Amino acid sequence: MISSFLIYKTILVVAVFAITLFVAAYSTYAERKVAAFLQDRVGPDRAGPFGMFQPLADGLKFMMKEEIIPDSANRFLFILGPSIAMLTALMAGVVIPWGNTLVINGESYTLQIAELNIGILYVFAVVSIGVYGIMIGGWASNNKFSLLGAIRASAQMISYEIAMGLSIIALVITTGTLSLREISLLQAGGVGSDWNFWNVLYQPVGFIIFLICAFAECNRTPFDLPECETELVGGYHTEYSSMKLALYLFAEYVNMFISSAVISILYFGGFNFPFMNDLGLDQNTITILGTVFFFAKITFFIFFFMWIRWTIPRFRYDQLMNLGWKALIPLAVINIFITGLVMILTSK
Amino acid sequence: MQALTNRSKVVVKKEMSFLERIYLPAILGGVVITIKHLFKKSATVRYPEKKREISQIWRGQHTLKRDEKGAERCTACGLCAVACPAEAITMTAAERVKGEENLYREEKYASTYEINMLRCIFCGLCEEACPKEAIFLTDRIVTTDYARGEFIYGKDKLVEPVDARVDVTPRQTAAVLEFKTQKQFSHNK
């Protein structure tokens, strides 16, 4: 049985890896398309029908580009930076429950690589290592723009991680578990037979804080100060070229994908969908439909990330810090207190 | 003091209300605006496949005309170069020798004739200046290229081929034809 377990896990790992990279690649395409549509343009439409092969063309171009490592750069760290960024971005996908349980020939297969009872903590730990990738890369470039971008990135990510963690604590108080799978299961049924609402209804403030922090953690507009072109050329990846630049850009999109997945799980029911237990479907159908719904939610949030990018201009750095420290963190703390109070009062 | 116009507005710097300070309503408004644009028709014309409709008297790439017998009309008088506000035209004159009567219409011709398409502003003054009806702007678009040197068009690109004449009649509007009937202008003879 151990071999079948290994094979199934291997298949799952490869599938998740492939899907993550696929989504990241097509996020670049979607980003350009969404940007174009929001600005009344057409976007890439030359490579294949509707420009569908644009990511492949971009990837090929990245590979063919000359690989430049500046003379004054620290070679080892220069290569380590993008590797860490990519590695940590991919590692977070391990604990994401991509779906419920499939039952094949009496054996149940969970669509999750590792069921960790502290899944959400794991995601936080791994994602916060990601900042080292940016920091090391920016420092190793030996370029003032890179360094400034890296400093901004690390300061920003560390500040917003606090608010993010605090907003999760309130959620953990209501759900009583740190496991991503259990948090998903607790929201089962949607508006169906069990009347479990999505967590966003119990934690609207927490959701907004988490969302804002997710934007900051992914270095997305309006918090894209680490790489803002108008001030810092390219920010921490100014000196990078070829595949190493691609890794940084890819890591950003993978992070976006993982963030969308985590938001969907924590606040929007994960692989659950409304009336899932009332339609009279068998277990496997519900699981597959649930996975489809989960990806639909993720797609929506990725779209939301892009949508916001083309709506809101960038923050000034002091505004960014003010928002993080003076608004979001106190708000998150108040949210924890109110949540705790309500929990105590309602649980007799 | 009396205001010069009635368009001036008194600016008041007032404190933002709480709703304004949390920005979320404003962001929501912005988000609604952008999503509306998602469903708008894009203004793009996919160029090589679809061409935007151009005016009948569109001023595009030049051509040097030949006469009915196929001889070049240009006599290298240099009036077009003088008229050119962008100084895009240069030429060298040469004398026609015996036996070249079928090639050049008059005794003098342009041995080289170059238009720098990067300088040209397509104003059409060369065409207006030409006394021999030799140079015309056409409805063709100057194509892109990789090097600046490629944009200096010589006679090989400018003179119309004998077997593939360039139609310049669309540019001969009623006003132009009317002008050409006035024989008091020497170059209309």
Short mmCIF file of C-alpha atoms in Angstrom, two decimals, chain B:
data_model
loop_
_atom_site.label_atom_id
_atom_site.label_comp_id
_atom_site.label_asym_id
_atom_site.label_seq_id
_atom_site.Cartn_x
_atom_site.Cartn_y
_atom_site.Cartn_z
CA MET B 1 -11.49 93.11 -7.59
CA GLN B 2 -13.42 92.18 -10.63
CA ALA B 3 -12.86 88.72 -11.99
CA LEU B 4 -11.67 88.51 -15.58
CA THR B 5 -13.81 85.52 -16.32
CA ASN B 6 -16.62 83.78 -14.51
CA ARG B 7 -14.75 80.47 -14.56
CA SER B 8 -12.71 80.93 -11.39
CA LYS B 9 -13.62 78.70 -8.48
CA VAL B 10 -12.98 79.27 -4.82
CA VAL B 11 -10.91 76.38 -3.53
CA VAL B 12 -11.78 75.15 -0.08
CA LYS B 13 -9.45 72.85 1.76
CA LYS B 14 -11.82 70.98 3.97
CA GLU B 15 -11.15 68.06 6.25
CA MET B 16 -12.01 64.72 4.77
CA SER B 17 -14.91 62.96 6.39
CA PHE B 18 -14.44 59.50 7.89
CA LEU B 19 -15.86 57.78 4.82
CA GLU B 20 -13.48 59.70 2.61
CA ARG B 21 -10.55 58.96 4.85
CA ILE B 22 -10.91 55.19 4.72
CA TYR B 23 -10.83 55.44 0.91
CA LEU B 24 -12.81 52.25 0.44
CA PRO B 25 -15.90 53.96 -1.08
CA ALA B 26 -13.65 55.88 -3.45
CA ILE B 27 -11.83 52.69 -4.40
CA LEU B 28 -15.17 50.98 -4.97
CA GLY B 29 -16.12 53.84 -7.29
CA GLY B 30 -12.88 53.46 -9.20
CA VAL B 31 -13.33 49.74 -9.49
CA VAL B 32 -16.79 50.24 -10.97
CA ILE B 33 -15.38 52.66 -13.53
CA THR B 34 -12.67 50.24 -14.64
CA ILE B 35 -15.04 47.29 -14.88
CA LYS B 36 -17.29 49.34 -17.14
CA HIS B 37 -14.36 49.75 -19.50
CA LEU B 38 -14.00 45.98 -19.65
CA PHE B 39 -17.18 45.83 -21.71
CA LYS B 40 -16.38 48.75 -23.96
CA LYS B 41 -15.34 48.26 -27.55
CA SER B 42 -11.64 48.76 -28.05
CA ALA B 43 -10.57 51.50 -30.41
CA THR B 44 -7.77 49.43 -31.91
CA VAL B 45 -7.58 48.75 -35.64
CA ARG B 46 -5.62 45.53 -36.26
CA TYR B 47 -3.42 47.17 -38.85
CA PRO B 48 -1.98 44.81 -41.42
CA GLU B 49 -5.21 42.85 -41.75
CA LYS B 50 -7.56 45.76 -41.38
CA LYS B 51 -6.71 49.18 -42.71
CA ARG B 52 -8.24 52.34 -41.49
CA GLU B 53 -10.14 54.15 -44.22
CA ILE B 54 -8.00 56.95 -45.59
CA SER B 55 -8.92 60.15 -47.32
CA GLN B 56 -9.07 60.27 -51.13
CA ILE B 57 -6.31 62.82 -51.18
CA TRP B 58 -4.16 61.00 -48.61
CA ARG B 59 -0.51 62.05 -48.79
CA GLY B 60 1.67 58.96 -48.58
CA GLN B 61 4.85 57.66 -50.17
CA HIS B 62 6.01 59.68 -53.19
CA THR B 63 6.35 58.52 -56.72
CA LEU B 64 8.30 60.00 -59.63
CA LYS B 65 6.05 59.80 -62.68
CA ARG B 66 6.93 58.82 -66.20
CA ASP B 67 5.20 60.32 -69.22
CA GLU B 68 2.99 58.39 -71.66
CA LYS B 69 6.00 57.04 -73.53
CA GLY B 70 7.67 55.87 -70.35
CA ALA B 71 10.32 58.59 -70.07
CA GLU B 72 11.02 60.15 -66.69
CA ARG B 73 9.38 63.52 -66.29
CA CYS B 74 11.76 64.91 -63.67
CA THR B 75 14.26 67.46 -64.97
CA ALA B 76 16.13 67.95 -61.72
CA CYS B 77 15.16 71.59 -61.48
CA GLY B 78 15.32 71.39 -57.69
CA LEU B 79 12.11 73.28 -57.01
CA CYS B 80 10.80 70.44 -54.85
CA ALA B 81 13.97 70.46 -52.76
CA VAL B 82 13.62 74.22 -52.31
CA ALA B 83 9.96 73.93 -51.44
CA CYS B 84 10.52 71.12 -48.96
CA PRO B 85 10.19 72.55 -45.43
CA ALA B 86 11.81 69.47 -43.92
CA GLU B 87 14.78 69.48 -46.32
CA ALA B 88 14.16 65.85 -47.10
CA ILE B 89 14.87 65.95 -50.84
CA THR B 90 18.26 65.93 -52.53
CA MET B 91 19.15 65.33 -56.16
CA THR B 92 21.94 65.53 -58.67
CA ALA B 93 21.31 66.74 -62.18
CA ALA B 94 22.84 65.18 -65.28
CA GLU B 95 22.70 65.86 -68.98
CA ARG B 96 20.91 63.51 -71.29
CA VAL B 97 23.17 62.06 -73.98
CA LYS B 98 22.17 60.84 -77.38
CA GLY B 99 20.24 57.62 -77.34
CA GLU B 100 18.60 58.25 -73.98
CA GLU B 101 15.58 60.08 -75.41
CA ASN B 102 13.28 57.22 -74.54
CA LEU B 103 14.49 57.28 -70.92
CA TYR B 104 14.35 60.99 -70.04
CA ARG B 105 11.82 63.43 -71.41
CA GLU B 106 14.01 66.52 -71.47
CA GLU B 107 17.69 67.28 -71.89
CA LYS B 108 18.33 67.41 -68.19
CA TYR B 109 17.42 64.72 -65.73
CA ALA B 110 18.07 63.66 -62.14
CA SER B 111 20.83 61.09 -61.97
CA THR B 112 20.11 60.60 -58.28
CA TYR B 113 17.00 61.60 -56.45
CA GLU B 114 16.66 60.86 -52.77
CA ILE B 115 13.90 61.51 -50.27
CA ASN B 116 14.61 60.90 -46.61
CA MET B 117 11.34 59.42 -45.41
CA LEU B 118 12.25 60.04 -41.77
CA ARG B 119 12.54 63.77 -42.45
CA CYS B 120 9.57 64.02 -44.77
CA ILE B 121 6.45 65.44 -43.16
CA PHE B 122 4.21 64.52 -46.11
CA CYS B 123 3.01 68.09 -46.57
CA GLY B 124 2.79 67.78 -50.34
CA LEU B 125 4.64 71.03 -51.11
CA CYS B 126 7.01 69.18 -53.46
CA GLU B 127 4.07 68.06 -55.50
CA GLU B 128 2.73 71.58 -55.57
CA ALA B 129 6.10 73.03 -56.59
CA CYS B 130 6.81 70.56 -59.37
CA PRO B 131 6.49 72.28 -62.77
CA LYS B 132 6.72 69.03 -64.70
CA GLU B 133 4.09 67.03 -62.85
CA ALA B 134 6.83 64.57 -62.01
CA ILE B 135 6.51 64.06 -58.27
CA PHE B 136 3.27 63.02 -56.66
CA LEU B 137 2.30 61.78 -53.24
CA THR B 138 0.29 58.57 -53.35
CA ASP B 139 -2.01 56.62 -51.07
CA ARG B 140 0.74 54.12 -50.22
CA ILE B 141 2.12 54.00 -46.68
CA VAL B 142 5.85 54.15 -46.09
CA THR B 143 6.66 50.77 -44.59
CA THR B 144 8.71 50.20 -41.47
CA ASP B 145 12.33 49.16 -41.53
CA TYR B 146 15.14 48.19 -39.23
CA ALA B 147 17.81 50.81 -40.05
CA ARG B 148 17.68 54.54 -40.58
CA GLY B 149 19.61 54.24 -43.83
CA GLU B 150 16.83 52.18 -45.31
CA PHE B 151 14.49 55.13 -45.11
CA ILE B 152 16.43 57.19 -47.63
CA TYR B 153 14.51 56.26 -50.74
CA GLY B 154 16.45 56.52 -53.98
CA LYS B 155 15.27 56.44 -57.56
CA ASP B 156 14.93 52.66 -57.42
CA LYS B 157 12.05 53.02 -55.02
CA LEU B 158 10.66 56.35 -56.16
CA VAL B 159 10.45 56.15 -59.95
CA GLU B 160 7.36 54.30 -61.03
CA PRO B 161 8.06 51.13 -63.00
CA VAL B 162 7.10 51.26 -66.65
CA ASP B 163 4.99 48.14 -66.39
CA ALA B 164 3.33 49.05 -63.08
CA ARG B 165 2.22 52.65 -63.25
CA VAL B 166 1.13 54.31 -60.02
CA ASP B 167 -2.33 55.83 -60.11
CA VAL B 168 -2.25 59.41 -58.86
CA THR B 169 -5.66 60.47 -60.16
CA PRO B 170 -7.30 60.47 -56.70
CA ARG B 171 -5.08 63.40 -55.77
CA GLN B 172 -6.29 65.36 -58.81
CA THR B 173 -9.32 66.90 -57.18
CA ALA B 174 -11.57 69.38 -58.91
CA ALA B 175 -9.70 72.28 -57.31
CA VAL B 176 -6.34 71.00 -58.57
CA LEU B 177 -7.62 70.45 -62.09
CA GLU B 178 -9.14 73.92 -62.06
CA PHE B 179 -5.77 75.36 -61.02
CA LYS B 180 -4.03 73.56 -63.84
CA THR B 181 -6.26 75.16 -66.43
CA GLN B 182 -4.96 78.62 -65.52
CA LYS B 183 -2.23 79.02 -68.06
CA GLN B 184 -0.91 82.28 -66.68
CA PHE B 185 1.14 80.20 -64.26
CA SER B 186 4.12 79.22 -66.29
CA HIS B 187 4.42 75.73 -64.94
CA ASN B 188 0.92 74.85 -66.04
CA LYS B 189 1.84 75.18 -69.69
#
